[in-house]
Coordinates of C-alpha atoms (C1' of nucleotides) in Angstrom, one line a residue:
Chain A
M1475 CA 74.0 134.0 74.6
V1476 CA 76.9 132.0 72.7
S1477 CA 74.6 129.2 71.3
D1478 CA 73.1 129.2 68.3
G1479 CA 71.0 125.6 69.1
S1480 CA 72.6 122.9 67.2
G1481 CA 76.3 125.0 66.4
A1482 CA 79.5 123.0 67.3
L1483 CA 81.9 124.0 69.6
D1484 CA 84.5 126.5 68.4
E1485 CA 88.3 125.5 69.2
R1486 CA 88.5 127.8 72.4
E1487 CA 84.7 126.2 74.3
L1488 CA 86.4 122.9 73.0
A1489 CA 89.7 123.4 74.9
A1490 CA 87.6 124.2 77.9
W1491 CA 85.6 121.5 78.0
R1492 CA 87.7 118.7 77.0
G1493 CA 90.9 119.9 78.7
L1494 CA 88.4 119.6 81.9
L1495 CA 87.8 116.2 81.5
R1496 CA 91.2 114.7 80.5
V1497 CA 92.5 117.2 83.4
H1498 CA 90.3 115.1 86.2
A1499 CA 90.5 112.3 84.6
S1500 CA 94.3 111.9 84.4
L1501 CA 94.6 113.8 87.8
S1502 CA 92.5 111.7 89.7
K1503 CA 93.9 108.5 88.5
A1504 CA 97.4 109.3 89.2
L1505 CA 96.6 110.5 92.5
D1506 CA 94.8 107.5 93.5
T1507 CA 97.5 105.8 92.0
Q1508 CA 100.0 107.0 93.9
L1509 CA 98.2 107.1 97.2
E1510 CA 97.1 103.2 97.1
R1511 CA 100.9 102.5 96.1
E1512 CA 102.2 104.5 98.9
H1513 CA 99.6 103.9 100.9
G1514 CA 97.4 101.2 100.0
L1515 CA 94.6 103.9 100.1
P1516 CA 92.1 104.6 97.5
L1517 CA 91.2 108.5 97.0
T1518 CA 87.8 107.9 98.3
S1519 CA 88.8 106.6 101.1
Y1520 CA 91.4 109.1 101.7
E1521 CA 88.5 111.8 101.0
V1522 CA 86.2 110.0 103.7
L1523 CA 89.0 109.9 106.4
L1524 CA 90.1 114.0 105.5
Y1525 CA 86.5 114.9 105.8
L1526 CA 86.4 113.0 109.0
A1527 CA 89.6 114.3 110.6
D1528 CA 88.0 117.8 109.9
A1529 CA 84.8 117.5 111.4
E1530 CA 83.8 118.4 115.0
G1531 CA 84.9 115.3 116.8
Q1532 CA 86.2 113.6 114.0
K1533 CA 82.6 111.9 113.4
M1534 CA 80.2 112.8 110.9
R1535 CA 76.7 111.5 109.6
M1536 CA 76.6 109.0 107.1
C1537 CA 74.3 110.9 105.4
D1538 CA 76.5 114.2 105.2
L1539 CA 79.8 111.8 104.4
A1540 CA 78.1 110.7 101.8
S1541 CA 77.2 114.3 100.0
S1542 CA 80.8 115.7 101.1
V1543 CA 82.7 112.8 99.0
I1544 CA 80.3 112.6 96.3
L1545 CA 79.0 109.1 96.8
S1546 CA 75.6 107.3 96.9
R1547 CA 74.2 106.4 100.6
S1548 CA 74.8 103.1 99.3
G1549 CA 78.4 103.0 97.8
L1550 CA 79.3 105.0 101.3
T1551 CA 77.9 102.0 103.1
R1552 CA 80.4 100.0 101.3
L1553 CA 82.9 102.2 102.2
V1554 CA 82.7 102.6 105.3
D1555 CA 82.3 98.8 105.8
R1556 CA 86.0 98.6 104.7
L1557 CA 87.2 101.4 106.2
E1558 CA 85.8 100.1 109.4
R1559 CA 87.2 96.4 108.9
D1560 CA 90.5 97.9 108.5
G1561 CA 90.1 99.8 111.6
L1562 CA 90.3 103.0 110.7
L1563 CA 87.0 104.5 111.7
V1564 CA 84.3 102.8 113.4
R1565 CA 80.5 103.2 113.5
E1566 CA 78.6 105.0 116.5
S1567 CA 74.9 105.0 116.8
C1568 CA 73.2 108.6 117.2
A1569 CA 71.8 109.4 120.7
S1570 CA 69.0 111.7 119.1
D1571 CA 68.1 110.3 116.1
A1572 CA 67.9 106.2 116.0
R1573 CA 68.3 105.6 112.5
G1574 CA 71.2 107.3 112.7
A1575 CA 74.6 106.8 112.4
F1576 CA 77.7 108.2 113.2
A1577 CA 81.3 107.4 111.1
K1578 CA 84.0 107.9 113.8
L1579 CA 87.7 108.2 112.9
T1580 CA 90.3 105.6 115.2
P1581 CA 93.7 106.3 116.4
A1582 CA 94.5 104.5 113.8
G1583 CA 92.6 106.0 110.9
H1584 CA 94.1 109.4 112.3
E1585 CA 97.3 107.6 111.9
K1586 CA 96.8 106.6 108.3
L1587 CA 95.3 110.0 107.3
A1588 CA 98.1 111.9 108.5
A1589 CA 100.9 109.7 106.5
A1590 CA 98.8 109.9 103.3
R1591 CA 97.8 113.5 103.7
A1592 CA 101.5 114.2 103.4
T1593 CA 101.8 112.3 100.1
H1594 CA 98.2 113.4 98.6
L1595 CA 99.1 117.5 98.9
A1596 CA 102.0 116.7 97.2
G1597 CA 100.8 115.2 94.4
V1598 CA 98.1 118.3 94.4
R1599 CA 101.1 120.4 94.5
S1600 CA 102.8 119.5 92.2
L1601 CA 100.4 117.7 89.8
F1602 CA 98.2 121.1 90.1
L1603 CA 98.9 123.6 91.8
E1604 CA 101.8 124.0 91.0
H1605 CA 101.2 124.9 87.4
L1606 CA 98.8 127.9 88.6
T1607 CA 99.5 131.4 89.2
E1608 CA 97.7 133.4 91.9
D1609 CA 95.3 135.1 89.1
D1610 CA 94.5 131.3 87.4
L1611 CA 93.0 130.4 91.2
D1612 CA 90.8 133.4 91.5
V1613 CA 89.5 132.7 87.9
L1614 CA 88.9 129.2 88.7
G1615 CA 87.4 129.7 92.4
S1616 CA 85.3 131.9 90.9
V1617 CA 84.3 130.1 88.0
W1618 CA 83.6 126.8 90.0
T1619 CA 81.1 129.2 92.2
R1620 CA 79.3 130.3 89.3
V1621 CA 78.9 126.7 87.3
L1622 CA 78.7 124.3 90.3
P1623 CA 75.1 125.8 91.8
G1624 CA 73.3 125.2 87.9
A1625 CA 75.4 121.6 87.2
A1626 CA 74.7 120.6 91.0
A1627 CA 71.0 121.2 90.7
A1628 CA 70.8 119.4 87.5
S1629 CA 72.6 116.1 88.6
D1630 CA 70.6 116.2 92.0
C1631 CA 67.0 115.7 90.0
G1632 CA 65.9 114.5 86.9
C1633 CA 63.8 117.7 86.4
Chain B
M174 CA 107.6 126.5 95.0
V175 CA 104.8 127.1 97.3
S176 CA 104.4 124.1 99.4
D177 CA 106.2 124.0 103.0
G178 CA 105.7 120.2 102.4
S179 CA 103.5 119.4 104.4
G180 CA 101.0 122.3 105.0
A181 CA 97.6 122.5 103.9
L182 CA 96.0 124.0 101.2
D183 CA 95.0 127.8 101.8
E184 CA 91.3 128.7 100.9
R185 CA 91.7 129.7 97.6
E186 CA 93.6 126.6 96.3
L187 CA 91.2 124.3 98.5
A188 CA 88.2 126.4 95.9
A189 CA 90.3 126.0 92.7
W190 CA 91.1 122.0 93.8
R191 CA 87.6 120.9 95.3
G192 CA 85.7 123.0 92.9
L193 CA 87.3 120.7 89.9
L194 CA 86.2 117.1 91.3
R195 CA 83.2 118.4 92.6
V196 CA 82.1 120.4 88.8
H197 CA 83.5 117.5 87.2
A198 CA 81.3 115.1 89.1
S199 CA 78.2 117.1 88.9
L200 CA 78.6 117.9 85.4
S201 CA 79.5 114.4 84.1
K202 CA 76.2 112.9 85.9
A203 CA 74.2 115.4 85.0
L204 CA 75.1 115.1 81.3
D205 CA 75.3 111.5 80.8
T206 CA 71.8 111.5 82.4
Q207 CA 70.5 113.7 80.7
L208 CA 71.6 112.0 77.4
E209 CA 70.5 108.5 78.9
R210 CA 66.9 109.3 79.5
E211 CA 66.5 111.4 76.1
H212 CA 68.5 108.9 73.5
G213 CA 69.4 105.6 76.0
L214 CA 72.9 106.4 75.2
P215 CA 75.8 106.6 78.1
L216 CA 77.9 109.4 78.0
T217 CA 81.0 106.8 77.0
S218 CA 79.1 105.8 74.0
Y219 CA 78.5 109.0 72.8
E220 CA 82.2 109.8 73.1
V221 CA 83.0 107.1 70.8
L222 CA 80.8 108.2 68.4
L223 CA 81.6 111.6 67.9
Y224 CA 85.4 110.9 67.7
L225 CA 84.8 108.2 65.3
A226 CA 82.5 111.3 63.5
D227 CA 84.9 113.2 63.5
A228 CA 87.5 111.1 61.8
E229 CA 89.3 110.0 58.7
G230 CA 86.7 107.7 57.0
Q231 CA 84.2 107.4 60.0
K232 CA 86.5 104.6 61.6
M233 CA 89.1 104.5 64.0
R234 CA 92.1 101.9 65.1
M235 CA 90.2 100.4 68.8
C236 CA 93.7 101.5 70.4
D237 CA 94.0 105.1 69.3
L238 CA 89.7 105.3 70.0
A239 CA 90.2 104.1 73.5
S240 CA 92.9 106.6 74.6
S241 CA 90.7 109.5 72.5
V242 CA 87.6 108.6 75.4
I243 CA 90.6 107.8 78.0
L244 CA 89.4 103.6 78.8
S245 CA 91.5 100.7 78.9
R246 CA 91.9 98.7 75.8
S247 CA 89.4 95.9 77.5
G248 CA 87.2 98.3 78.9
L249 CA 87.0 99.9 75.0
T250 CA 86.7 96.0 73.9
R251 CA 82.9 95.8 75.4
L252 CA 81.6 99.4 74.6
V253 CA 82.3 98.4 71.2
D254 CA 80.7 95.3 71.5
R255 CA 77.7 96.8 72.8
L256 CA 77.4 99.6 70.4
E257 CA 78.1 96.9 67.7
R258 CA 75.2 94.9 69.1
D259 CA 72.9 98.0 68.9
G260 CA 73.9 98.2 65.1
L261 CA 75.9 102.0 66.1
L262 CA 79.4 101.3 64.4
V263 CA 80.8 97.8 63.3
R264 CA 84.3 96.2 63.4
E265 CA 86.4 96.3 59.8
S266 CA 89.7 94.4 59.7
C267 CA 92.9 96.1 59.1
A268 CA 94.2 95.5 55.6
S269 CA 97.8 97.1 56.4
D270 CA 98.0 95.4 59.6
A271 CA 96.2 91.9 60.7
R272 CA 95.7 92.8 64.5
G273 CA 94.4 95.6 64.1
A274 CA 90.6 95.9 64.2
F275 CA 88.7 99.3 63.1
A276 CA 85.9 100.7 65.1
K277 CA 83.7 101.8 61.8
L278 CA 80.2 103.8 62.2
T279 CA 77.2 102.6 60.7
P280 CA 74.2 105.4 59.3
A281 CA 72.5 103.8 62.3
G282 CA 75.3 105.6 64.5
H283 CA 75.7 108.6 62.5
E284 CA 71.7 109.4 62.9
K285 CA 72.2 108.3 66.5
L286 CA 75.1 110.7 67.4
A287 CA 72.9 113.5 65.0
A288 CA 70.6 113.4 67.4
A289 CA 72.2 113.0 70.7
R290 CA 74.8 116.1 69.6
A291 CA 72.4 118.5 70.0
T292 CA 71.3 117.6 73.1
H293 CA 75.1 116.8 74.5
L294 CA 75.8 120.5 73.3
A295 CA 73.2 122.3 74.8
G296 CA 73.9 120.6 78.0
V297 CA 77.7 121.5 78.1
R298 CA 77.1 124.9 76.9
S299 CA 73.6 125.5 79.5
L300 CA 75.5 124.0 82.4
F301 CA 79.0 125.3 81.4
L302 CA 80.1 127.6 78.8
E303 CA 77.1 130.0 79.4
H304 CA 78.4 130.7 82.9
L305 CA 81.9 131.6 81.3
T306 CA 83.9 134.9 79.9
E307 CA 85.4 135.0 77.1
D308 CA 88.9 135.7 79.1
D309 CA 87.6 132.3 81.5
L310 CA 87.9 130.3 78.4
D311 CA 91.0 132.0 78.0
V312 CA 92.5 131.2 80.9
L313 CA 90.9 127.8 81.4
G314 CA 92.6 126.4 78.0
S315 CA 96.1 128.0 79.3
V316 CA 95.7 126.4 82.5
W317 CA 94.8 122.7 80.9
T318 CA 97.8 123.0 78.7
R319 CA 100.1 123.5 81.2
V320 CA 99.0 121.2 83.8
L321 CA 98.2 118.6 81.2
P322 CA 101.5 117.1 80.3
G323 CA 102.5 116.5 83.9
A324 CA 99.2 114.5 84.7
A325 CA 98.6 112.5 81.4
A326 CA 102.9 111.5 82.6
A327 CA 102.0 110.8 85.6
S328 CA 99.0 109.0 85.1
D329 CA 100.7 106.7 82.2
C330 CA 103.7 105.3 84.2
G331 CA 104.0 104.5 87.7
C332 CA 107.3 105.0 87.6
Chain C
dG641 C1' 114.1 82.0 56.5
dC642 C1' 113.6 81.9 61.6
dG643 C1' 113.5 83.0 66.4
dG644 C1' 112.5 86.9 70.0
dG645 C1' 110.3 90.4 71.6
dG646 C1' 106.8 94.2 71.3
dC647 C1' 102.3 95.4 70.3
dG648 C1' 97.0 95.1 69.3
dG649 C1' 92.6 93.0 70.7
dT650 C1' 90.1 90.1 73.8
dT651 C1' 89.0 87.3 77.4
dG652 C1' 87.7 85.8 82.4
dT653 C1' 88.3 88.0 87.2
dT654 C1' 87.3 91.4 90.4
dC655 C1' 86.2 95.7 92.6
dG656 C1' 83.4 99.7 93.3
dT657 C1' 79.0 102.0 92.3
dG658 C1' 74.4 103.2 91.0
dC659 C1' 69.5 102.2 92.2
dA660 C1' 65.4 100.1 93.7
dA661 C1' 63.2 98.1 97.2
dC662 C1' 63.3 97.6 102.6
dG663 C1' 62.8 97.8 107.5
dA664 C1' 63.7 101.3 111.2
dT665 C1' 62.6 105.5 112.9
dG666 C1' 61.3 110.6 113.4
dC667 C1' 57.9 114.1 112.6
dC668 C1' 53.3 116.2 111.4
dG669 C1' 48.6 117.1 111.3
dT670 C1' 44.4 115.7 113.3
Chain D
dA117 C1' 47.6 109.1 120.9
dC118 C1' 48.3 107.9 116.5
dG119 C1' 48.1 107.2 110.9
dG120 C1' 50.8 109.0 107.2
dC121 C1' 55.1 110.1 105.0
dA122 C1' 59.9 111.3 104.8
dT123 C1' 64.5 110.2 106.4
dC124 C1' 68.4 107.0 107.3
dG125 C1' 71.1 103.3 106.7
dT126 C1' 71.9 98.9 104.8
dT127 C1' 71.1 95.1 101.4
dG128 C1' 70.2 92.7 96.3
dC129 C1' 71.1 92.9 91.8
dA130 C1' 73.0 94.9 87.8
dC131 C1' 76.9 97.0 84.9
dG132 C1' 80.4 99.5 83.8
dA133 C1' 85.6 99.5 84.1
dA134 C1' 90.4 97.9 85.4
dC135 C1' 93.7 94.4 85.9
dA136 C1' 96.5 90.2 84.1
dA137 C1' 97.0 86.4 81.0
dC138 C1' 96.5 85.0 76.6
dC139 C1' 96.7 84.6 71.4
dG140 C1' 97.8 86.4 66.9
dC141 C1' 100.7 89.3 64.3
dC142 C1' 104.5 92.7 63.1
dC143 C1' 109.1 93.3 62.7
dC144 C1' 113.4 93.1 64.2
dG145 C1' 118.3 90.9 64.0
dC146 C1' 120.8 86.7 63.3

DNA sequence: GCGGGGCGGTTGTTCGTGCAACGATGCCGT
DNA sequence: ACGGCATCGTTGCACGAACAACCGCCCCGC
């Protein structure tokens, strides 16, 4: 227990925390801008296509998709609207649950993703992974698995 | 050079990258919600007050403030509008440069910040720092300093 | 001193997102 | 079989932020 309740963060804590905020902000903005410029595809749209491509049958339930890309259900509805309008995916009703809907990748969506994927991966590598050692990877992975459960729980329920 | 151009990320790379995205999303949402609920103060507003409090004379130029909290100039203008309306800060013209404007913390803003600070620090500790070892802190700090310059550069100029 | 280019801050506009409310459907106990 | 309740997706609404255009001011060269 490092905390003394009201005490300020020391230098290293501050660096670790602010660094996370700044790196995320810079990285996501840079990658989003790059993707938008080269393929006219915002980062969130890209992630939807990515998850769909990795999914069984190239389709996912709206609900699962929303939590995968970290978006509210309404947010995903609008996003899927845009992607469907652009022909990158289609909605498909669910036989076993009439409430449900699938989003399914179209061939056009698959092509778009393939093109964008190279760009995005290159970006992630050159801006992020390139600067990490093998040990860094392990530490980061370990940190995230320790931090994520509590953070996810805290952000889900107001409790 | 780990990249093979189009090759997908391996498991550890993916964990390091996705973890960053997920942890940031969960953490910032949780902290924002908490701050909003307990003090009616969104996270970005809190950060403005925080930077002001740490600044010389409790005031900063709009421009510097914008880059500190990672916001566009227009975004900061509106945010300062709201904070000024709530009496947490005031605008102050700059004697040496008639273009410039300062945002200056009011006593009310200082009180608000003091109250919110305890909440926020506790949140950051319990949701993030609590799960880190001393070594983790060092690794994170080191990683951020290696990654940030390139990321910041890439997000600034569209080249 | 006077123009011209650059910078700092504000404004109009647009876009993406979250929240709350809704209709429709599934699931369960009785 | 039916009534109550949770779940899924959509919609109306409001808000926060970015972009581009703008104005006023600084600073430089001539």
